[in-house]
PDB file of C-alpha atoms in Angstrom:
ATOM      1  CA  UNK Q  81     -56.431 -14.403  21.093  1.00  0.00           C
ATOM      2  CA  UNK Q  82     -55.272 -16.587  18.259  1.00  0.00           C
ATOM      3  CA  UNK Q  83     -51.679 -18.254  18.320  1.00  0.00           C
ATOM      4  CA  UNK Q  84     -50.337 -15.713  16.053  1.00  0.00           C
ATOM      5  CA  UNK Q  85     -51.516 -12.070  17.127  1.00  0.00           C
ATOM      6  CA  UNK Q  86     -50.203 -13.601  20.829  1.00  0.00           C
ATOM      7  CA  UNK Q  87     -46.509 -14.055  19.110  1.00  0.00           C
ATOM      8  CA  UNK Q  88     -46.104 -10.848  17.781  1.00  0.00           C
ATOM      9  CA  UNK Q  89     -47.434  -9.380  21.065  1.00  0.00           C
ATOM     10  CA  UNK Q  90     -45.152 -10.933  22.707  1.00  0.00           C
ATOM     11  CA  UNK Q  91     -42.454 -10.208  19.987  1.00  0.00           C
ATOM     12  CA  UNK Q  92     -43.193  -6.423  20.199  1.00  0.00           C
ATOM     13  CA  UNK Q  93     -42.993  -6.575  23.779  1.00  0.00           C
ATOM     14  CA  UNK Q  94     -39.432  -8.224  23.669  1.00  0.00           C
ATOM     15  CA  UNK Q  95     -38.383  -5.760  21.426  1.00  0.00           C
ATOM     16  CA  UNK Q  96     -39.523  -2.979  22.918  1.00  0.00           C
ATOM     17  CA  UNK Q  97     -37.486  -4.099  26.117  1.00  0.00           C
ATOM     18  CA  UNK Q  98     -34.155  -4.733  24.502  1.00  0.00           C
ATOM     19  CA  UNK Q  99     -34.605  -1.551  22.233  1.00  0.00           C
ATOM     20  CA  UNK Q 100     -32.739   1.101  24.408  1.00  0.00           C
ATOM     21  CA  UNK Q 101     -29.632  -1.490  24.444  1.00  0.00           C
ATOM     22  CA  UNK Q 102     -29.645  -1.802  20.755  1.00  0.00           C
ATOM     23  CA  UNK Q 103     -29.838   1.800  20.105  1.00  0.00           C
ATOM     24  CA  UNK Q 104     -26.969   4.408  20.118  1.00  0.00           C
ATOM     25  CA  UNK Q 105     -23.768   3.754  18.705  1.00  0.00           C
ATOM     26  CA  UNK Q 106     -20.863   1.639  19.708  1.00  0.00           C
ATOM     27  CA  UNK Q 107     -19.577   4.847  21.128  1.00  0.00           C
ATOM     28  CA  UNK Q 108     -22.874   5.628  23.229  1.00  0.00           C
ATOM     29  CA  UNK Q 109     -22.968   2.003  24.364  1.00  0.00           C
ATOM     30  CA  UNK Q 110     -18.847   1.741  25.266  1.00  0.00           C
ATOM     31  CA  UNK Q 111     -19.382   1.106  28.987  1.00  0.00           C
ATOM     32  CA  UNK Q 112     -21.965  -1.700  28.152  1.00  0.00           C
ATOM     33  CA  UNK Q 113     -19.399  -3.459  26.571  1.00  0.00           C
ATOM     34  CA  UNK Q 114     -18.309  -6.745  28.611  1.00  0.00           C
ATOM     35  CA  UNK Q 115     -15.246  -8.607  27.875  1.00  0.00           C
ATOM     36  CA  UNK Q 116     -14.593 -11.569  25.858  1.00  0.00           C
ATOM     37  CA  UNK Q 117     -14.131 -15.188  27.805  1.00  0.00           C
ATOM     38  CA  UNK Q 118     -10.313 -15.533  27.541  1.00  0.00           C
ATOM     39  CA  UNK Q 119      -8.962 -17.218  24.088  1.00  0.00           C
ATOM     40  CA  UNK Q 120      -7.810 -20.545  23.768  1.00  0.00           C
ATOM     41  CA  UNK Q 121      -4.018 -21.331  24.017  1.00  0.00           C
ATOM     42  CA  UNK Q 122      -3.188 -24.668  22.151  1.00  0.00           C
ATOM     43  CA  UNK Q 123       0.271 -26.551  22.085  1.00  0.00           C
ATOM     44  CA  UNK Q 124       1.587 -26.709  18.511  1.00  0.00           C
ATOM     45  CA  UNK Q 125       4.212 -28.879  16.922  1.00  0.00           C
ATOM     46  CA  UNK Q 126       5.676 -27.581  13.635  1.00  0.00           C
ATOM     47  CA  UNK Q 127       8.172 -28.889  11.076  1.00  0.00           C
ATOM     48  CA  UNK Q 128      11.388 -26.801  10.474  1.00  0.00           C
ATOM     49  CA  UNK Q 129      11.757 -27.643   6.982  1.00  0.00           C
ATOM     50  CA  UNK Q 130       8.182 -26.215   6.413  1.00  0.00           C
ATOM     51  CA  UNK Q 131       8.087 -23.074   9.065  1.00  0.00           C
ATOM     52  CA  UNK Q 132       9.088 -19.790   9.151  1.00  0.00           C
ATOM     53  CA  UNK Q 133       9.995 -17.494  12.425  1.00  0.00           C
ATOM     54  CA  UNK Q 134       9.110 -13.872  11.858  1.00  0.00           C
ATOM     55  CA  UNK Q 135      10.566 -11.629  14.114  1.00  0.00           C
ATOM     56  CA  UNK Q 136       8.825  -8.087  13.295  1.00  0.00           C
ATOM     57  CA  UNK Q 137       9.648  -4.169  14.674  1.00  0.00           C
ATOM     58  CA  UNK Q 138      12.035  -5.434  17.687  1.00  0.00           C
ATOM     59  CA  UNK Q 139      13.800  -2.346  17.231  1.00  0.00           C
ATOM     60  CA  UNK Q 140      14.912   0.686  19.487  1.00  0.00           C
ATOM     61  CA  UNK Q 141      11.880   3.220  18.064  1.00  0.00           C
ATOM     62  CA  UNK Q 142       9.222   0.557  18.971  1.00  0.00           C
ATOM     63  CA  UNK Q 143      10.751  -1.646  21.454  1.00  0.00           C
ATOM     64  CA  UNK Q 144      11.673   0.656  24.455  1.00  0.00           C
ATOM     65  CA  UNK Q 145      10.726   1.404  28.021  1.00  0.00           C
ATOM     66  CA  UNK Q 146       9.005   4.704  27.623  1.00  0.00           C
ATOM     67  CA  UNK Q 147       6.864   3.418  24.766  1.00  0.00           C
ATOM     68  CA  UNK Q 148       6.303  -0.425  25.146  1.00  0.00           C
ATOM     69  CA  UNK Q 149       8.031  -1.831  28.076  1.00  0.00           C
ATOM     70  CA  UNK Q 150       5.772  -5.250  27.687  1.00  0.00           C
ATOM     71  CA  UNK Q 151       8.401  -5.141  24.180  1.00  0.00           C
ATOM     72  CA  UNK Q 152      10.961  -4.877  26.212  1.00  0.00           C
ATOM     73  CA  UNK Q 153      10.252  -7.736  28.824  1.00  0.00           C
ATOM     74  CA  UNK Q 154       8.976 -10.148  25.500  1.00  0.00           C
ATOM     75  CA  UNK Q 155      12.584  -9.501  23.758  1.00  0.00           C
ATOM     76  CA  UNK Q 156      14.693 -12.203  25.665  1.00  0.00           C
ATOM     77  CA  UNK Q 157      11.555 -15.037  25.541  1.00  0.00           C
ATOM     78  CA  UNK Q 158      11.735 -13.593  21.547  1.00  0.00           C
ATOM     79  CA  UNK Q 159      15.558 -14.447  21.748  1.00  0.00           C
ATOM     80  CA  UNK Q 160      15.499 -17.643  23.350  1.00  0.00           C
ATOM     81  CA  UNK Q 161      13.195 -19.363  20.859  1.00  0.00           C
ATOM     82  CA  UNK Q 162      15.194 -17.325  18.055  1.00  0.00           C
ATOM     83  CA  UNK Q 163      18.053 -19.790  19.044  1.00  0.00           C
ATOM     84  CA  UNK Q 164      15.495 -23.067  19.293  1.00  0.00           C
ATOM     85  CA  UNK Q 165      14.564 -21.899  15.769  1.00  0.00           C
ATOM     86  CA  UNK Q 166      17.688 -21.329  14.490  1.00  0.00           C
ATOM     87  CA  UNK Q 167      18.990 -24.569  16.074  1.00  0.00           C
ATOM     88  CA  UNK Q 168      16.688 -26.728  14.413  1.00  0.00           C
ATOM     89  CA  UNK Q 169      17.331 -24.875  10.949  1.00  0.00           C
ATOM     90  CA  UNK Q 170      14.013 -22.910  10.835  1.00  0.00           C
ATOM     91  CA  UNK Q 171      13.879 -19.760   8.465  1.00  0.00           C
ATOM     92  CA  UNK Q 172      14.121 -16.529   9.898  1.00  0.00           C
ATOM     93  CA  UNK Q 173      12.563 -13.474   8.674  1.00  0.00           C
ATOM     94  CA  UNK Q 174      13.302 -10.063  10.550  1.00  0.00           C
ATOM     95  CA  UNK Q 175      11.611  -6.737   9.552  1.00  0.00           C
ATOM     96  CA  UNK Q 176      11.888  -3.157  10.132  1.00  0.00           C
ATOM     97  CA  UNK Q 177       9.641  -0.138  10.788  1.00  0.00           C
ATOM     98  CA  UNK Q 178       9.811   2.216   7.799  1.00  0.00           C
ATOM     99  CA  UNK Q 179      12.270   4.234   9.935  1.00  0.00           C
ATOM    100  CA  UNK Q 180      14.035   1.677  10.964  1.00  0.00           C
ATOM    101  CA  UNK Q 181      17.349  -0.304  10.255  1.00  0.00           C
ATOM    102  CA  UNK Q 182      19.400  -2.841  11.413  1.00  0.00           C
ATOM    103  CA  UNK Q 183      21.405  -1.563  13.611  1.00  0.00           C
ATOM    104  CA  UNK Q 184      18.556  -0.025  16.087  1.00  0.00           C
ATOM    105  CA  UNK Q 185      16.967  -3.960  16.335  1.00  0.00           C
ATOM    106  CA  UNK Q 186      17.680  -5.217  20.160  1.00  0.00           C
ATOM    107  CA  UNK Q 187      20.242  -7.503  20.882  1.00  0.00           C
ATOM    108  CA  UNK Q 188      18.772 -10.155  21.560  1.00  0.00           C
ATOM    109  CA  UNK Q 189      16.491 -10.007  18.353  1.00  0.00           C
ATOM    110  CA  UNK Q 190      19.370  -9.300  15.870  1.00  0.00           C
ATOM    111  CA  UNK Q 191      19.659 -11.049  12.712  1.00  0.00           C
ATOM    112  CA  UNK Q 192      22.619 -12.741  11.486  1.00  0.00           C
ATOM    113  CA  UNK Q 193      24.278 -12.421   8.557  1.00  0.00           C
ATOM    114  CA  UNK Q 194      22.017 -14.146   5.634  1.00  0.00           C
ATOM    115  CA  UNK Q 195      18.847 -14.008   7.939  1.00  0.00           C
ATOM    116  CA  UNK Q 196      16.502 -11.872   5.262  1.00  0.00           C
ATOM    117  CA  UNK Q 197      15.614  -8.310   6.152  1.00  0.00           C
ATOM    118  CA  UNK Q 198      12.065  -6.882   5.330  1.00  0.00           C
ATOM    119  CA  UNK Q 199      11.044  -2.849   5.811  1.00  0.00           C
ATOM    120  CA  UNK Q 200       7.233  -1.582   5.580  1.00  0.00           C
ATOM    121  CA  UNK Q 201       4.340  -0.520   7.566  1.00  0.00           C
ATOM    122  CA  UNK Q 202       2.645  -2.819   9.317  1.00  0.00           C
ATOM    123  CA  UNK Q 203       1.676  -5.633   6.730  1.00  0.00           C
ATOM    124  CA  UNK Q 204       5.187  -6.854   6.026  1.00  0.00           C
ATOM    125  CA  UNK Q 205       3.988  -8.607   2.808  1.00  0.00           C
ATOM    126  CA  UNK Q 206       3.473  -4.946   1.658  1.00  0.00           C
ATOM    127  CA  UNK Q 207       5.704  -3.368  -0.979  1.00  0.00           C
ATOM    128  CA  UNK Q 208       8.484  -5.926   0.422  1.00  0.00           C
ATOM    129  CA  UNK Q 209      10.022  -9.347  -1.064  1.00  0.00           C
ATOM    130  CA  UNK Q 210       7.996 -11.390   2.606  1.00  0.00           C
ATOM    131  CA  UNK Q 211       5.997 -13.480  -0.377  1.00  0.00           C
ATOM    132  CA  UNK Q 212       8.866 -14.269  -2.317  1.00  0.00           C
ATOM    133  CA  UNK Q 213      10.972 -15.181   0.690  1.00  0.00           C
ATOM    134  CA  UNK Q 214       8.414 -17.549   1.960  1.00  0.00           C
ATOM    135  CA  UNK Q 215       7.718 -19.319  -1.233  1.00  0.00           C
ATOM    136  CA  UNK Q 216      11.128 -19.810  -2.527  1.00  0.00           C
ATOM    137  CA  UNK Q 217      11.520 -21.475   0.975  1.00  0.00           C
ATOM    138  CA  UNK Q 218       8.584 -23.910   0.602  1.00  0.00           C
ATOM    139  CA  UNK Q 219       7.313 -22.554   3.930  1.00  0.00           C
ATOM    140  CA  UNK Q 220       3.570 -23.424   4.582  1.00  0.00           C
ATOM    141  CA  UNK Q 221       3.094 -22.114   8.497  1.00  0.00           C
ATOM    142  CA  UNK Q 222       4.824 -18.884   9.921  1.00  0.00           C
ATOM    143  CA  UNK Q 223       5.251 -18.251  13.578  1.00  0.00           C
ATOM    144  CA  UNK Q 224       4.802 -14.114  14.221  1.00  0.00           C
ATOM    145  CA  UNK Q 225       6.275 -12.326  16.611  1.00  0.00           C
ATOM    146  CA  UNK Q 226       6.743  -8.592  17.466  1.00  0.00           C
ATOM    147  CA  UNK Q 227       4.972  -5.501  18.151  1.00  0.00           C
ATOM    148  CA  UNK Q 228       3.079  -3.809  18.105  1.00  0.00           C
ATOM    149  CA  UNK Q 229       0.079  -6.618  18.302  1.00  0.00           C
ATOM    150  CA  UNK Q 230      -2.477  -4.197  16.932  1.00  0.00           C
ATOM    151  CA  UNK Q 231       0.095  -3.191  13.798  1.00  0.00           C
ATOM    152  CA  UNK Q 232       2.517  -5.687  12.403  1.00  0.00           C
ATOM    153  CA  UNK Q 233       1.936  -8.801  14.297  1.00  0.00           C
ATOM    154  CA  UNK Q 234      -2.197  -8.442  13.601  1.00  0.00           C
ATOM    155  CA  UNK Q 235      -1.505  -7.301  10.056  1.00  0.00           C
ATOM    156  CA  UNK Q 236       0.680  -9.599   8.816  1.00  0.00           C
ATOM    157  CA  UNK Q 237      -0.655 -12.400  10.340  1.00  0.00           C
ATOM    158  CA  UNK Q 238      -3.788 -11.305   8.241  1.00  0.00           C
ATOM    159  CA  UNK Q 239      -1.902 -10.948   5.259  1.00  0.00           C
ATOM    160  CA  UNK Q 240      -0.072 -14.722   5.870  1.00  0.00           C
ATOM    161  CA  UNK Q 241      -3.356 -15.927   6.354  1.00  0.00           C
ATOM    162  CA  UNK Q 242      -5.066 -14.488   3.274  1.00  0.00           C
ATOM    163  CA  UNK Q 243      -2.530 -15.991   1.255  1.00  0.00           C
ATOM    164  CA  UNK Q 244      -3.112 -19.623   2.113  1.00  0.00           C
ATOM    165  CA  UNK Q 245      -0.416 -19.669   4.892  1.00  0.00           C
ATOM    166  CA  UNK Q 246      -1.316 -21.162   8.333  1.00  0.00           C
ATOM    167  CA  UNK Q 247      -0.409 -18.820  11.475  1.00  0.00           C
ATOM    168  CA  UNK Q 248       1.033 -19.168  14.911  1.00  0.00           C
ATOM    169  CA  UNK Q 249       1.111 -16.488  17.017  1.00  0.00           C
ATOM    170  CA  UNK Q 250       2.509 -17.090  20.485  1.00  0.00           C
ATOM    171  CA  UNK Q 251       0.680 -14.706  22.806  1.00  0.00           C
ATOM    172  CA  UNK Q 252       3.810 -13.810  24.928  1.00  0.00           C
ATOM    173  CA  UNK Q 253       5.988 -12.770  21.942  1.00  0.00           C
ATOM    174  CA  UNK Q 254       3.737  -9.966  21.060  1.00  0.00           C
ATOM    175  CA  UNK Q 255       3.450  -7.124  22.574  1.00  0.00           C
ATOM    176  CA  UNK Q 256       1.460  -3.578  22.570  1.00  0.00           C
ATOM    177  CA  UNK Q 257       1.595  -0.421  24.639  1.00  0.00           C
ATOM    178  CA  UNK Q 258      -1.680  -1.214  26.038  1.00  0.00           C
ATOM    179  CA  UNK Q 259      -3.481  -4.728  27.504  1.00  0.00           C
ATOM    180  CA  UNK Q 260      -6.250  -3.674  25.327  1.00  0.00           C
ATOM    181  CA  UNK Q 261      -4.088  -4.018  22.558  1.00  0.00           C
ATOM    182  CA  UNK Q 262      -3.099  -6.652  23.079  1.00  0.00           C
ATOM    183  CA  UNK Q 263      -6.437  -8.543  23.731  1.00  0.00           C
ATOM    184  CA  UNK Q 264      -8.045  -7.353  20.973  1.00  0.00           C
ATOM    185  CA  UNK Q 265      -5.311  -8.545  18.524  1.00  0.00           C
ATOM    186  CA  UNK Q 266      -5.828 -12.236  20.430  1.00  0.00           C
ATOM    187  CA  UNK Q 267      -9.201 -11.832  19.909  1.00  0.00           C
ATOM    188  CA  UNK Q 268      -9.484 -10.401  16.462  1.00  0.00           C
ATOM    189  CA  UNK Q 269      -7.178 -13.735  15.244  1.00  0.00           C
ATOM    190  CA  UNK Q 270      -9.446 -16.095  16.276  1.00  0.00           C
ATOM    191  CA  UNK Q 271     -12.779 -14.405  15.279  1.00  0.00           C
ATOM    192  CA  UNK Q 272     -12.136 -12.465  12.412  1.00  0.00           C
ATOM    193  CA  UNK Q 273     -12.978 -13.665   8.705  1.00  0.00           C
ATOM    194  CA  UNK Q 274      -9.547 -12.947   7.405  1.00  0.00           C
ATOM    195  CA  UNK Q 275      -8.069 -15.052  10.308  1.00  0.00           C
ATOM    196  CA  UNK Q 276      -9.872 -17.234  12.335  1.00  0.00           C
ATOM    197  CA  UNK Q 277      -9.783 -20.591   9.944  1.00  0.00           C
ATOM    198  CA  UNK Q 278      -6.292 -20.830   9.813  1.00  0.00           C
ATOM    199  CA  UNK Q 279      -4.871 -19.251  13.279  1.00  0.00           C
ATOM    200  CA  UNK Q 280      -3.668 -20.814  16.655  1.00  0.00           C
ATOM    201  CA  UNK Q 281      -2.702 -19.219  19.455  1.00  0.00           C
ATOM    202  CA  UNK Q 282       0.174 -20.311  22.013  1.00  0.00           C
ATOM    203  CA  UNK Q 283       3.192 -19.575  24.033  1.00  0.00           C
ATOM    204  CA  UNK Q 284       6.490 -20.066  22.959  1.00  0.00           C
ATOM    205  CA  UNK Q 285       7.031 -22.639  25.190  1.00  0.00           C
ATOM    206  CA  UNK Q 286       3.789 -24.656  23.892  1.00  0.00           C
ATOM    207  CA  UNK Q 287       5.358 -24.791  20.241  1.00  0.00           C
ATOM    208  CA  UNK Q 288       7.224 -28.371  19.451  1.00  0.00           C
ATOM    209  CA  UNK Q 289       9.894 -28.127  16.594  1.00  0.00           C
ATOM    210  CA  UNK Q 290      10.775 -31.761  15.043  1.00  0.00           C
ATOM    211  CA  UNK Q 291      13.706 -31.401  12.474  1.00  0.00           C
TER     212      UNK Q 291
END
C-alpha cells in the first residue's frame, strides 16, 4: 500500500473513532465537559493618577444573603481596598442596577459625596456618562469590582477593554450566585477575543498602588 492511501486509512480510522465525541450538541455532550486548569492570578502594581476603582451593583437587590451571599462576604474586602484607593487619591466610580439607587448600596460600598454615580444594565458604559468619566480623568487601567461576575463585572470589563482600556479584575471582589458563575467569568476574561489581550486577574491584596 502506497504512503498515501495508508494516511487516509489511517485518517478515516481516527475519525471514525473520535466521531461519536464530536457529534451531538454542546447540550448532548454537557457531562463530557471537563473543567478548565485553574486561571492565573498575577500581582499588579498600578498608578493612582492613571487608575480607576469601579465598584458595580453592591446594592441591597443584588447584594444580599438570600440571593448572593458570596456578595455579601466580598463587601468588606470591597470596602477595605475602597479606603486604600481612596487613600492614595484613585478615582472612584460606583454604579447602580436599573432599579437601584443610592441609598440601597451597602455600607461598606457607599460612595461619598463627589464619587460619580452610574445606572444601567450590566455594561455600565451603556446609555451612561462611564466613558466620559474615565476620559476626562485621563484614566488608562480600571480595577472592576461587583456582581454579579457573569453581568456587570464580565460586561463591563468587556466594554473597558474594547475601548482601549486595560482591566484588573480581582477575583475575590466579584461575586455570583453560583461557583459556576463565577469561573466562567474568570475564564471567559482571559480567553475571550474581546478580553483576553488586555486582562489580568488578581486579588485585592496582590494589587500595589504607588501615588
Amino acid at each position: 500500500m502506497k504512503k498515501s492511501g495508508l494516511v487516509f486509512v489511517l485518517t478515516t480510522l481516527v475519525l471514525i473513532c473520535i466521531t461519536p465525541a464530536l457529534a451531538g450538541t454542546i447540550v448532548e455532550q454537557w457531562g463530557l465537559v471537563q473543567p478548565p486548569a485553574p486561571v492565573e492570578l498575577k500581582n499588579v502594581s498600578v498608578n493612582a493618577t492613571d487608575t480607576a476603582f469601579l465598584v458595580l451593583d453592591i446594592e441591597e437587590l443584588t447584594c444580599n444573603m438570600q440571593a448572593r451571599p458570596r456578595c455579601v462576604e466580598s463587601a468588606p474586602r470591597i470596602g477595605a481596598f475602597l479606603a486604600k484607593a481612596r487613600a492614595a487619591g484613585m478615582p472612584v466610580v460606583h454604579s447602580l442596577t436599573s432599579r437601584g439607587t443610592i441609598e440601597s448600596i451597602l455600607p461598606p460600598a457607599k460612595p461619598l459625596p463627589g464619587e460619580p454615580v452610574v445606572q444601567s444594565f450590566v455594561d455600565k458604559f451603556f446609555n451612561t456618562e462611564l466613558e466620559d468619566i474615565l476620559k476626562k480623568l485621563g484614566v488608562n487601567t480600571v480595577i472592576i469590582t461587583g456582581t454579579t461576575a457573569e453581568g456587570a463585572v464580565l460586561h463591563t470589563a468587556t466594554g473597558a477593554s474594547m475601548r482601549g482600556l486595560s482591566v484588573i479584575v480581582p477575583v475575590d471582589g466579584m461575586s455570583a450566585g453560583t461557583l459556576y458563575a463565577e469561573q466562567y467569568t474568570a475564564w471567559h476574561l482571559l480567553n475571550a477575543p474581546g478580553t483576553r489581550a488586555r486582562t489580568s486577574l488578581t486579588t485585592l491584596e496582590m494589587i500595589d498602588i504607588a501615588p
